[in-house]
Amino acid sequence: MQKKTRVVAAMSGGVDSSVAAALLQQEGYEVIGITMCFNLPDAQSKKPRCCGLQGIEDARRVAHKLGIKHYVLNMQKALEEKVIRDFCLQYSRGLTPNPCVNCNQYIKFDALLKKALALGAEYLATGHYARVNIQERGYCLKKAKDSQKDQSYFLYRLTQDKLKHILFPLGNYTKPQVRELAKEFALPVAEKKESQEICFLPKDDYRFFLQERLPKAQIALGPVVDKQGKALGRHKGVAFYTIGQREGLGIAAGRPVYVVKIDAKKNLITVGSKEEALSKEFLVKDLSFIGGSLKKKVALEVKIRYNHPQSPAEISPFGKKLKVKFKIPQFAITPGQSAVFYAKDKVIGGGIIEEVLC
């Protein structure tokens, strides 16, 4: 009898990862479920959490239903060192980080992947909505069939060495189809609501979290000014604001205004009209490419936030960085967020937005 290929399925206790595990088993893989535990405090929220005690119990119930082995792996130290510390540091610098990008790079597709390989697995599978294809020049990462659920934006730091060991079973399914599959497999989480918040924020409120974590010396009141330098009010600390923010500014400008610049060194926040929050050019650092770096000017589509549509841009080498120039000005290009480059539905790579030029 031929030995089955072993796959470790990352099981959060949600519908997506549970269906991913069930599909793999149906395809004939030997599936082992692993749930990451971060020892996070229970959220004061009715929404389900992907990494809480309920999630672990739900994953265990699904594994029992499927008849597969299930383990819980404590990843609290990795989350603190690789994700949470950077999250707080970047906000204290007036930047807006994306912790899911770091979590995927350092925890799911590094620490957890290493654990999977150590268990003799050929692959690590997750419930991400994305696709991995093999082409002549190696592996490529592509957007999911369901454009509303596509998560390729968070995965641009995956490398060839990682992609050859990764499976995304849901890449060719839509969310409604996955819900139906959960019912067909009679999974105990088939009707479970979706978790969308950042897992380590106990109240789904990053400002509350930062107040608890940042030293008081890093939370200083300061001026809010318009583009001409006119004082309009006081802010509560640059860590509590992000580019494009309109609500909660606490100023009376007599017109709708948005945060257009955050200067942490001067402890200064500048606001302006929606038009003044539009920009075309910016620099990208900490570059990561899936199939080779960009060495000459190219035309690609760029996504500057997860929930922001791709837009055509010209991308040019700029020393060890890249300069991106949109054809059409975009709203709230935000330092600290990831800029991800696409050729149609194929992910080329990306990096961290460092500075808006104009």
mmCIF file of C-alpha atoms in Angstrom:
data_model
loop_
_atom_site.group_PDB
_atom_site.id
_atom_site.type_symbol
_atom_site.label_atom_id
_atom_site.label_comp_id
_atom_site.label_asym_id
_atom_site.label_seq_id
_atom_site.Cartn_x
_atom_site.Cartn_y
_atom_site.Cartn_z
ATOM 1 C CA MET A 1 0.000 0.000 0.000
ATOM 2 C CA GLN A 2 1.408 3.359 -1.036
ATOM 3 C CA LYS A 3 2.115 5.744 1.813
ATOM 4 C CA LYS A 4 -0.053 8.875 1.795
ATOM 5 C CA THR A 5 1.546 12.295 1.486
ATOM 6 C CA ARG A 6 1.443 13.994 4.871
ATOM 7 C CA VAL A 7 0.091 17.524 5.215
ATOM 8 C CA VAL A 8 -0.103 19.709 8.310
ATOM 9 C CA ALA A 9 -3.260 21.809 8.230
ATOM 10 C CA ALA A 10 -3.230 25.034 10.230
ATOM 11 C CA MET A 11 -6.612 24.919 11.954
ATOM 12 C CA SER A 12 -7.868 28.074 13.642
ATOM 13 C CA GLY A 13 -11.293 26.664 14.454
ATOM 14 C CA GLY A 14 -12.942 28.738 11.745
ATOM 15 C CA VAL A 15 -14.893 27.595 8.712
ATOM 16 C CA ASP A 16 -12.151 28.254 6.160
ATOM 17 C CA SER A 17 -9.324 26.290 7.767
ATOM 18 C CA SER A 18 -11.731 23.487 8.729
ATOM 19 C CA VAL A 19 -12.947 23.073 5.149
ATOM 20 C CA ALA A 20 -9.345 23.218 3.913
ATOM 21 C CA ALA A 21 -8.478 20.279 6.167
ATOM 22 C CA ALA A 22 -11.566 18.344 5.039
ATOM 23 C CA LEU A 23 -10.770 18.901 1.344
ATOM 24 C CA LEU A 24 -7.223 17.652 1.812
ATOM 25 C CA GLN A 25 -8.454 14.519 3.525
ATOM 26 C CA GLN A 26 -10.954 13.973 0.724
ATOM 27 C CA GLU A 27 -8.108 14.257 -1.791
ATOM 28 C CA GLY A 28 -6.266 11.424 -0.081
ATOM 29 C CA TYR A 29 -3.663 13.228 2.017
ATOM 30 C CA GLU A 30 -2.691 12.170 5.530
ATOM 31 C CA VAL A 31 -3.803 15.292 7.403
ATOM 32 C CA ILE A 32 -2.515 16.408 10.790
ATOM 33 C CA GLY A 33 -4.188 19.443 12.341
ATOM 34 C CA ILE A 34 -2.244 22.028 14.316
ATOM 35 C CA THR A 35 -3.812 24.975 16.119
ATOM 36 C CA MET A 36 -1.583 27.813 17.222
ATOM 37 C CA CYS A 37 -2.181 29.077 20.753
ATOM 38 C CA PHE A 38 -1.088 32.584 21.682
ATOM 39 C CA ASN A 39 -2.411 32.670 25.271
ATOM 40 C CA LEU A 40 -4.328 35.817 24.463
ATOM 41 C CA PRO A 41 -6.797 37.374 26.924
ATOM 42 C CA ASP A 42 -10.433 36.770 26.085
ATOM 43 C CA ALA A 43 -11.883 39.594 24.024
ATOM 44 C CA GLN A 44 -14.808 41.537 25.397
ATOM 45 C CA SER A 45 -16.578 40.945 22.119
ATOM 46 C CA LYS A 46 -19.258 38.647 20.774
ATOM 47 C CA LYS A 47 -17.241 38.070 17.614
ATOM 48 C CA PRO A 48 -15.345 34.769 17.307
ATOM 49 C CA ARG A 49 -11.564 34.919 17.558
ATOM 50 C CA CYS A 50 -9.205 32.790 15.512
ATOM 51 C CA CYS A 51 -6.669 32.187 18.271
ATOM 52 C CA GLY A 52 -8.694 32.086 21.510
ATOM 53 C CA LEU A 53 -9.733 29.149 23.650
ATOM 54 C CA GLN A 54 -12.989 28.743 21.728
ATOM 55 C CA GLY A 55 -11.039 28.525 18.487
ATOM 56 C CA ILE A 56 -8.843 25.760 19.885
ATOM 57 C CA GLU A 57 -11.875 23.816 21.070
ATOM 58 C CA ASP A 58 -13.647 24.246 17.721
ATOM 59 C CA ALA A 59 -10.560 23.032 15.859
ATOM 60 C CA ARG A 60 -10.386 20.009 18.140
ATOM 61 C CA ARG A 61 -14.037 19.191 17.418
ATOM 62 C CA VAL A 62 -13.452 19.428 13.666
ATOM 63 C CA ALA A 63 -10.371 17.193 13.891
ATOM 64 C CA HIS A 64 -12.409 14.645 15.836
ATOM 65 C CA LYS A 65 -15.129 14.768 13.190
ATOM 66 C CA LEU A 66 -12.561 14.153 10.450
ATOM 67 C CA GLY A 67 -10.739 11.511 12.455
ATOM 68 C CA ILE A 68 -7.354 13.216 12.202
ATOM 69 C CA LYS A 69 -4.652 13.904 14.773
ATOM 70 C CA HIS A 70 -4.745 17.359 16.314
ATOM 71 C CA TYR A 71 -2.098 19.256 18.253
ATOM 72 C CA VAL A 72 -1.963 22.663 19.912
ATOM 73 C CA LEU A 73 1.259 24.622 19.497
ATOM 74 C CA ASN A 74 2.125 27.496 21.852
ATOM 75 C CA MET A 75 3.334 30.408 19.726
ATOM 76 C CA GLN A 76 3.000 33.182 22.288
ATOM 77 C CA LYS A 77 6.716 34.074 22.325
ATOM 78 C CA ALA A 78 6.920 34.254 18.522
ATOM 79 C CA LEU A 79 3.825 36.462 18.325
ATOM 80 C CA GLU A 80 5.214 38.859 20.918
ATOM 81 C CA GLU A 81 8.702 39.087 19.413
ATOM 82 C CA LYS A 82 7.861 39.096 15.713
ATOM 83 C CA VAL A 83 4.477 40.804 15.509
ATOM 84 C CA ILE A 84 3.302 42.690 18.599
ATOM 85 C CA ARG A 85 6.553 44.529 19.375
ATOM 86 C CA ASP A 86 6.850 45.738 15.795
ATOM 87 C CA PHE A 87 3.148 46.697 15.765
ATOM 88 C CA CYS A 88 3.639 48.987 18.768
ATOM 89 C CA LEU A 89 6.988 50.357 17.560
ATOM 90 C CA GLN A 90 5.677 51.356 14.160
ATOM 91 C CA TYR A 91 2.633 53.140 15.567
ATOM 92 C CA SER A 92 4.874 55.031 18.014
ATOM 93 C CA ARG A 93 6.811 56.259 14.974
ATOM 94 C CA GLY A 94 3.662 57.590 13.331
ATOM 95 C CA LEU A 95 3.437 54.663 10.899
ATOM 96 C CA THR A 96 0.551 52.257 10.252
ATOM 97 C CA PRO A 97 1.778 48.634 10.202
ATOM 98 C CA ASN A 98 -0.005 45.552 8.925
ATOM 99 C CA PRO A 99 0.547 42.818 11.528
ATOM 100 C CA CYS A 100 -0.984 40.093 9.324
ATOM 101 C CA VAL A 101 1.924 40.437 6.876
ATOM 102 C CA ASN A 102 4.442 39.848 9.679
ATOM 103 C CA CYS A 103 2.384 37.013 11.132
ATOM 104 C CA ASN A 104 2.364 35.216 7.802
ATOM 105 C CA GLN A 105 6.075 35.767 7.221
ATOM 106 C CA TYR A 106 7.448 34.891 10.649
ATOM 107 C CA ILE A 107 4.849 32.658 12.294
ATOM 108 C CA LYS A 108 2.588 30.775 9.871
ATOM 109 C CA PHE A 109 5.043 30.320 7.031
ATOM 110 C CA ASP A 110 8.239 30.134 9.057
ATOM 111 C CA ALA A 111 7.861 28.759 12.580
ATOM 112 C CA LEU A 112 4.760 26.698 11.778
ATOM 113 C CA LEU A 113 6.137 25.528 8.424
ATOM 114 C CA LYS A 114 9.329 24.346 10.146
ATOM 115 C CA LYS A 115 7.204 22.436 12.646
ATOM 116 C CA ALA A 116 5.262 20.821 9.806
ATOM 117 C CA LEU A 117 8.430 19.692 8.049
ATOM 118 C CA ALA A 118 9.823 18.381 11.350
ATOM 119 C CA LEU A 119 6.707 16.222 11.651
ATOM 120 C CA GLY A 120 7.541 14.634 8.320
ATOM 121 C CA ALA A 121 4.960 16.590 6.346
ATOM 122 C CA GLU A 122 5.550 17.529 2.741
ATOM 123 C CA TYR A 123 3.207 20.502 2.934
ATOM 124 C CA LEU A 124 1.675 23.082 5.224
ATOM 125 C CA ALA A 125 -1.897 23.994 4.283
ATOM 126 C CA THR A 126 -3.911 27.004 5.431
ATOM 127 C CA GLY A 127 -7.367 28.417 4.785
ATOM 128 C CA HIS A 128 -6.061 31.459 2.924
ATOM 129 C CA TYR A 129 -7.869 32.487 -0.235
ATOM 130 C CA ALA A 130 -4.972 32.432 -2.720
ATOM 131 C CA ARG A 131 -3.463 30.074 -5.273
ATOM 132 C CA VAL A 132 -0.002 28.587 -5.856
ATOM 133 C CA ASN A 133 0.831 27.542 -9.414
ATOM 134 C CA ILE A 134 3.918 25.919 -10.914
ATOM 135 C CA GLN A 135 5.328 27.599 -14.013
ATOM 136 C CA GLU A 136 8.473 27.178 -16.098
ATOM 137 C CA ARG A 137 10.474 29.509 -13.883
ATOM 138 C CA GLY A 138 9.210 28.085 -10.608
ATOM 139 C CA TYR A 139 6.288 28.705 -8.288
ATOM 140 C CA CYS A 140 4.006 31.707 -8.534
ATOM 141 C CA LEU A 141 1.426 33.162 -6.184
ATOM 142 C CA LYS A 142 -1.896 34.176 -7.704
ATOM 143 C CA LYS A 143 -5.081 35.809 -6.503
ATOM 144 C CA ALA A 144 -7.968 33.622 -5.390
ATOM 145 C CA LYS A 145 -11.000 32.885 -7.518
ATOM 146 C CA ASP A 146 -13.140 34.868 -5.049
ATOM 147 C CA SER A 147 -11.998 38.465 -5.533
ATOM 148 C CA GLN A 148 -13.945 39.557 -2.458
ATOM 149 C CA LYS A 149 -12.004 37.154 -0.242
ATOM 150 C CA ASP A 150 -8.603 37.178 -1.962
ATOM 151 C CA GLN A 151 -5.769 37.315 0.599
ATOM 152 C CA SER A 152 -2.737 37.326 -1.689
ATOM 153 C CA TYR A 153 -1.945 40.857 -0.471
ATOM 154 C CA PHE A 154 -0.863 39.434 2.903
ATOM 155 C CA LEU A 155 1.319 36.741 1.321
ATOM 156 C CA TYR A 156 3.691 38.682 -0.927
ATOM 157 C CA ARG A 157 6.718 37.814 1.237
ATOM 158 C CA LEU A 158 6.501 34.116 0.426
ATOM 159 C CA THR A 159 9.589 32.792 -1.362
ATOM 160 C CA GLN A 160 10.220 29.951 -3.783
ATOM 161 C CA ASP A 161 11.555 27.772 -0.946
ATOM 162 C CA LYS A 162 8.364 28.348 1.024
ATOM 163 C CA LEU A 163 5.864 28.077 -1.834
ATOM 164 C CA LYS A 164 6.960 24.569 -2.764
ATOM 165 C CA HIS A 165 5.739 23.401 0.653
ATOM 166 C CA ILE A 166 2.467 25.368 0.810
ATOM 167 C CA LEU A 167 -1.080 24.409 -0.157
ATOM 168 C CA PHE A 168 -4.069 26.741 -0.331
ATOM 169 C CA PRO A 169 -7.035 24.365 -0.819
ATOM 170 C CA LEU A 170 -9.597 27.203 -0.956
ATOM 171 C CA GLY A 171 -7.987 29.170 -3.764
ATOM 172 C CA ASN A 172 -10.449 28.001 -6.411
ATOM 173 C CA TYR A 173 -13.559 28.335 -4.241
ATOM 174 C CA THR A 174 -15.795 31.251 -3.334
ATOM 175 C CA LYS A 175 -16.802 31.903 0.255
ATOM 176 C CA PRO A 176 -20.415 30.751 -0.344
ATOM 177 C CA GLN A 177 -19.063 27.525 -1.836
ATOM 178 C CA VAL A 178 -16.871 26.989 1.237
ATOM 179 C CA ARG A 179 -19.903 27.472 3.488
ATOM 180 C CA GLU A 180 -21.776 24.842 1.494
ATOM 181 C CA LEU A 181 -18.826 22.455 1.700
ATOM 182 C CA ALA A 182 -18.750 22.885 5.483
ATOM 183 C CA LYS A 183 -22.377 21.748 5.586
ATOM 184 C CA GLU A 184 -21.727 18.839 3.205
ATOM 185 C CA PHE A 185 -18.829 17.675 5.385
ATOM 186 C CA ALA A 186 -21.116 18.141 8.437
ATOM 187 C CA LEU A 187 -18.456 20.153 10.194
ATOM 188 C CA PRO A 188 -19.449 21.419 13.661
ATOM 189 C CA VAL A 189 -18.341 24.968 12.698
ATOM 190 C CA ALA A 190 -20.415 25.177 9.505
ATOM 191 C CA GLU A 191 -22.544 28.050 10.852
ATOM 192 C CA LYS A 192 -19.775 29.803 12.766
ATOM 193 C CA LYS A 193 -19.397 33.529 12.140
ATOM 194 C CA GLU A 194 -16.240 34.837 10.555
ATOM 195 C CA SER A 195 -13.358 36.328 12.516
ATOM 196 C CA GLN A 196 -11.891 39.437 10.875
ATOM 197 C CA GLU A 197 -10.280 41.469 13.628
ATOM 198 C CA ILE A 198 -6.581 41.452 14.566
ATOM 199 C CA CYS A 199 -6.334 38.505 16.941
ATOM 200 C CA PHE A 200 -4.257 40.136 19.694
ATOM 201 C CA LEU A 201 -6.443 43.225 20.104
ATOM 202 C CA PRO A 202 -8.690 42.320 23.069
ATOM 203 C CA LYS A 203 -11.315 44.960 22.323
ATOM 204 C CA ASP A 204 -10.831 45.252 18.552
ATOM 205 C CA ASP A 205 -9.358 48.671 19.390
ATOM 206 C CA TYR A 206 -5.711 49.285 18.541
ATOM 207 C CA ARG A 207 -5.683 52.603 20.418
ATOM 208 C CA PHE A 208 -6.709 50.924 23.668
ATOM 209 C CA PHE A 209 -4.047 48.264 23.075
ATOM 210 C CA LEU A 210 -1.342 50.877 22.451
ATOM 211 C CA GLN A 211 -2.294 52.799 25.585
ATOM 212 C CA GLU A 212 -1.717 49.624 27.572
ATOM 213 C CA ARG A 213 1.579 48.768 25.872
ATOM 214 C CA LEU A 214 3.389 51.998 25.028
ATOM 215 C CA PRO A 215 5.393 53.952 27.637
ATOM 216 C CA LYS A 216 3.704 57.221 28.551
ATOM 217 C CA ALA A 217 6.756 59.079 27.238
ATOM 218 C CA GLN A 218 5.844 57.872 23.739
ATOM 219 C CA ILE A 219 2.295 59.246 23.976
ATOM 220 C CA ALA A 220 2.646 63.030 23.978
ATOM 221 C CA LEU A 221 0.011 65.597 23.096
ATOM 222 C CA GLY A 222 0.866 67.813 20.155
ATOM 223 C CA PRO A 223 -0.455 70.262 17.580
ATOM 224 C CA VAL A 224 -2.786 69.575 14.678
ATOM 225 C CA VAL A 225 -2.233 72.019 11.802
ATOM 226 C CA ASP A 226 -3.501 72.520 8.259
ATOM 227 C CA LYS A 227 -1.285 72.483 5.153
ATOM 228 C CA GLN A 228 -0.476 76.169 5.668
ATOM 229 C CA GLY A 229 0.704 75.511 9.244
ATOM 230 C CA LYS A 230 -2.319 77.085 10.951
ATOM 231 C CA ALA A 231 -3.020 75.498 14.351
ATOM 232 C CA LEU A 232 -6.428 73.798 14.504
ATOM 233 C CA GLY A 233 -6.215 71.863 17.743
ATOM 234 C CA ARG A 234 -4.311 69.231 19.715
ATOM 235 C CA HIS A 235 -3.836 65.533 19.091
ATOM 236 C CA LYS A 236 -3.619 62.794 21.745
ATOM 237 C CA GLY A 237 -0.391 61.229 20.473
ATOM 238 C CA VAL A 238 0.742 60.390 16.941
ATOM 239 C CA ALA A 239 0.378 56.656 17.636
ATOM 240 C CA PHE A 240 -3.404 57.032 17.696
ATOM 241 C CA TYR A 241 -3.759 58.414 14.155
ATOM 242 C CA THR A 242 -3.360 57.154 10.619
ATOM 243 C CA ILE A 243 -3.219 58.729 7.175
ATOM 244 C CA GLY A 244 -6.681 59.327 5.727
ATOM 245 C CA GLN A 245 -8.371 59.359 9.140
ATOM 246 C CA ARG A 246 -11.356 61.687 9.381
ATOM 247 C CA GLU A 247 -13.246 60.630 12.499
ATOM 248 C CA GLY A 248 -12.047 61.326 16.030
ATOM 249 C CA LEU A 249 -9.791 64.277 15.217
ATOM 250 C CA GLY A 250 -11.444 66.486 17.816
ATOM 251 C CA ILE A 251 -10.991 69.722 15.867
ATOM 252 C CA ALA A 252 -13.394 72.245 14.364
ATOM 253 C CA ALA A 253 -12.058 73.098 10.921
ATOM 254 C CA GLY A 254 -15.393 74.174 9.484
ATOM 255 C CA ARG A 255 -15.046 71.609 6.696
ATOM 256 C CA PRO A 256 -14.310 67.878 6.367
ATOM 257 C CA VAL A 257 -10.602 67.249 6.927
ATOM 258 C CA TYR A 258 -8.406 64.170 6.866
ATOM 259 C CA VAL A 259 -5.008 63.329 8.283
ATOM 260 C CA VAL A 260 -2.562 63.895 5.406
ATOM 261 C CA LYS A 261 0.787 63.712 7.215
ATOM 262 C CA ILE A 262 2.147 62.420 10.524
ATOM 263 C CA ASP A 263 5.542 63.717 11.682
ATOM 264 C CA ALA A 264 6.552 61.722 14.755
ATOM 265 C CA LYS A 265 9.851 63.576 15.220
ATOM 266 C CA LYS A 266 8.066 66.922 15.460
ATOM 267 C CA ASN A 267 5.027 65.315 17.147
ATOM 268 C CA LEU A 268 2.931 67.055 14.512
ATOM 269 C CA ILE A 269 -0.190 66.016 12.622
ATOM 270 C CA THR A 270 -1.231 67.785 9.446
ATOM 271 C CA VAL A 271 -4.782 67.668 8.114
ATOM 272 C CA GLY A 272 -6.255 68.716 4.802
ATOM 273 C CA SER A 273 -9.088 68.249 2.354
ATOM 274 C CA LYS A 274 -9.763 64.933 0.643
ATOM 275 C CA GLU A 275 -8.007 66.263 -2.448
ATOM 276 C CA GLU A 276 -4.963 67.079 -0.323
ATOM 277 C CA ALA A 277 -4.927 63.456 0.870
ATOM 278 C CA LEU A 278 -4.397 62.270 -2.721
ATOM 279 C CA SER A 279 -0.849 61.350 -3.835
ATOM 280 C CA LYS A 280 0.845 59.774 -6.859
ATOM 281 C CA GLU A 281 4.457 58.957 -5.954
ATOM 282 C CA PHE A 282 6.045 57.142 -3.018
ATOM 283 C CA LEU A 283 9.073 55.057 -2.036
ATOM 284 C CA VAL A 284 8.963 51.394 -1.045
ATOM 285 C CA LYS A 285 11.585 49.701 1.158
ATOM 286 C CA ASP A 286 12.137 46.203 2.635
ATOM 287 C CA LEU A 287 11.458 44.636 -0.735
ATOM 288 C CA SER A 288 10.453 41.030 -1.271
ATOM 289 C CA PHE A 289 9.911 39.320 -4.624
ATOM 290 C CA ILE A 290 8.525 35.895 -5.444
ATOM 291 C CA GLY A 291 10.344 35.284 -8.710
ATOM 292 C CA GLY A 292 13.285 37.696 -8.910
ATOM 293 C CA SER A 293 13.844 41.388 -8.271
ATOM 294 C CA LEU A 294 12.863 44.324 -10.491
ATOM 295 C CA LYS A 295 15.963 45.755 -12.180
ATOM 296 C CA LYS A 296 14.347 48.131 -14.650
ATOM 297 C CA LYS A 297 11.275 50.329 -14.965
ATOM 298 C CA VAL A 298 8.081 48.299 -15.331
ATOM 299 C CA ALA A 299 4.342 48.918 -15.505
ATOM 300 C CA LEU A 300 2.330 46.922 -12.962
ATOM 301 C CA GLU A 301 -0.746 47.282 -10.804
ATOM 302 C CA VAL A 302 -0.212 48.214 -7.162
ATOM 303 C CA LYS A 303 -2.321 47.691 -4.084
ATOM 304 C CA ILE A 304 -1.539 50.006 -1.138
ATOM 305 C CA ARG A 305 -3.932 48.452 1.386
ATOM 306 C CA TYR A 306 -5.767 45.157 1.655
ATOM 307 C CA ASN A 307 -9.165 46.747 1.011
ATOM 308 C CA HIS A 308 -7.877 49.147 -1.660
ATOM 309 C CA PRO A 309 -8.332 48.371 -5.370
ATOM 310 C CA GLN A 310 -5.289 47.719 -7.546
ATOM 311 C CA SER A 311 -4.273 50.679 -9.676
ATOM 312 C CA PRO A 312 -1.833 50.977 -12.633
ATOM 313 C CA ALA A 313 1.565 52.403 -11.785
ATOM 314 C CA GLU A 314 5.086 52.802 -13.063
ATOM 315 C CA ILE A 315 7.687 51.160 -10.801
ATOM 316 C CA SER A 316 11.347 52.174 -10.993
ATOM 317 C CA PRO A 317 14.516 51.069 -9.147
ATOM 318 C CA PHE A 318 15.610 53.725 -6.633
ATOM 319 C CA GLY A 319 18.829 52.504 -5.021
ATOM 320 C CA LYS A 320 17.864 49.629 -2.724
ATOM 321 C CA LYS A 321 14.270 50.845 -2.851
ATOM 322 C CA LEU A 322 11.602 51.289 -5.505
ATOM 323 C CA LYS A 323 9.747 54.394 -6.591
ATOM 324 C CA VAL A 324 6.083 53.936 -7.458
ATOM 325 C CA LYS A 325 4.218 56.452 -9.596
ATOM 326 C CA PHE A 326 0.478 55.930 -10.009
ATOM 327 C CA LYS A 327 -1.251 56.990 -13.198
ATOM 328 C CA ILE A 328 -4.136 58.312 -11.127
ATOM 329 C CA PRO A 329 -3.621 59.863 -7.653
ATOM 330 C CA GLN A 330 -4.664 57.563 -4.815
ATOM 331 C CA PHE A 331 -6.261 58.384 -1.474
ATOM 332 C CA ALA A 332 -4.262 58.012 1.743
ATOM 333 C CA ILE A 333 -1.012 56.354 0.696
ATOM 334 C CA THR A 334 0.105 55.320 4.170
ATOM 335 C CA PRO A 335 3.713 54.827 5.346
ATOM 336 C CA GLY A 336 4.043 51.522 7.194
ATOM 337 C CA GLN A 337 1.494 49.712 5.052
ATOM 338 C CA SER A 338 2.539 47.232 2.367
ATOM 339 C CA ALA A 339 2.524 48.068 -1.320
ATOM 340 C CA VAL A 340 1.981 44.870 -3.308
ATOM 341 C CA PHE A 341 2.730 44.582 -7.031
ATOM 342 C CA TYR A 342 0.533 42.567 -9.406
ATOM 343 C CA ALA A 343 0.669 41.536 -13.050
ATOM 344 C CA LYS A 344 -3.041 40.886 -13.591
ATOM 345 C CA ASP A 345 -3.783 38.201 -10.959
ATOM 346 C CA LYS A 346 -0.155 37.239 -10.324
ATOM 347 C CA VAL A 347 1.723 38.587 -7.285
ATOM 348 C CA ILE A 348 5.156 39.895 -8.270
ATOM 349 C CA GLY A 349 6.232 41.053 -4.807
ATOM 350 C CA GLY A 350 6.027 44.098 -2.607
ATOM 351 C CA GLY A 351 7.473 46.079 0.246
ATOM 352 C CA ILE A 352 6.772 48.639 2.943
ATOM 353 C CA ILE A 353 5.677 52.153 2.023
ATOM 354 C CA GLU A 354 8.398 54.407 3.395
ATOM 355 C CA GLU A 355 7.683 57.931 2.214
ATOM 356 C CA VAL A 356 5.131 59.782 0.106
ATOM 357 C CA LEU A 357 6.892 62.045 -2.395
ATOM 358 C CA CYS A 358 4.026 63.940 -3.999
#
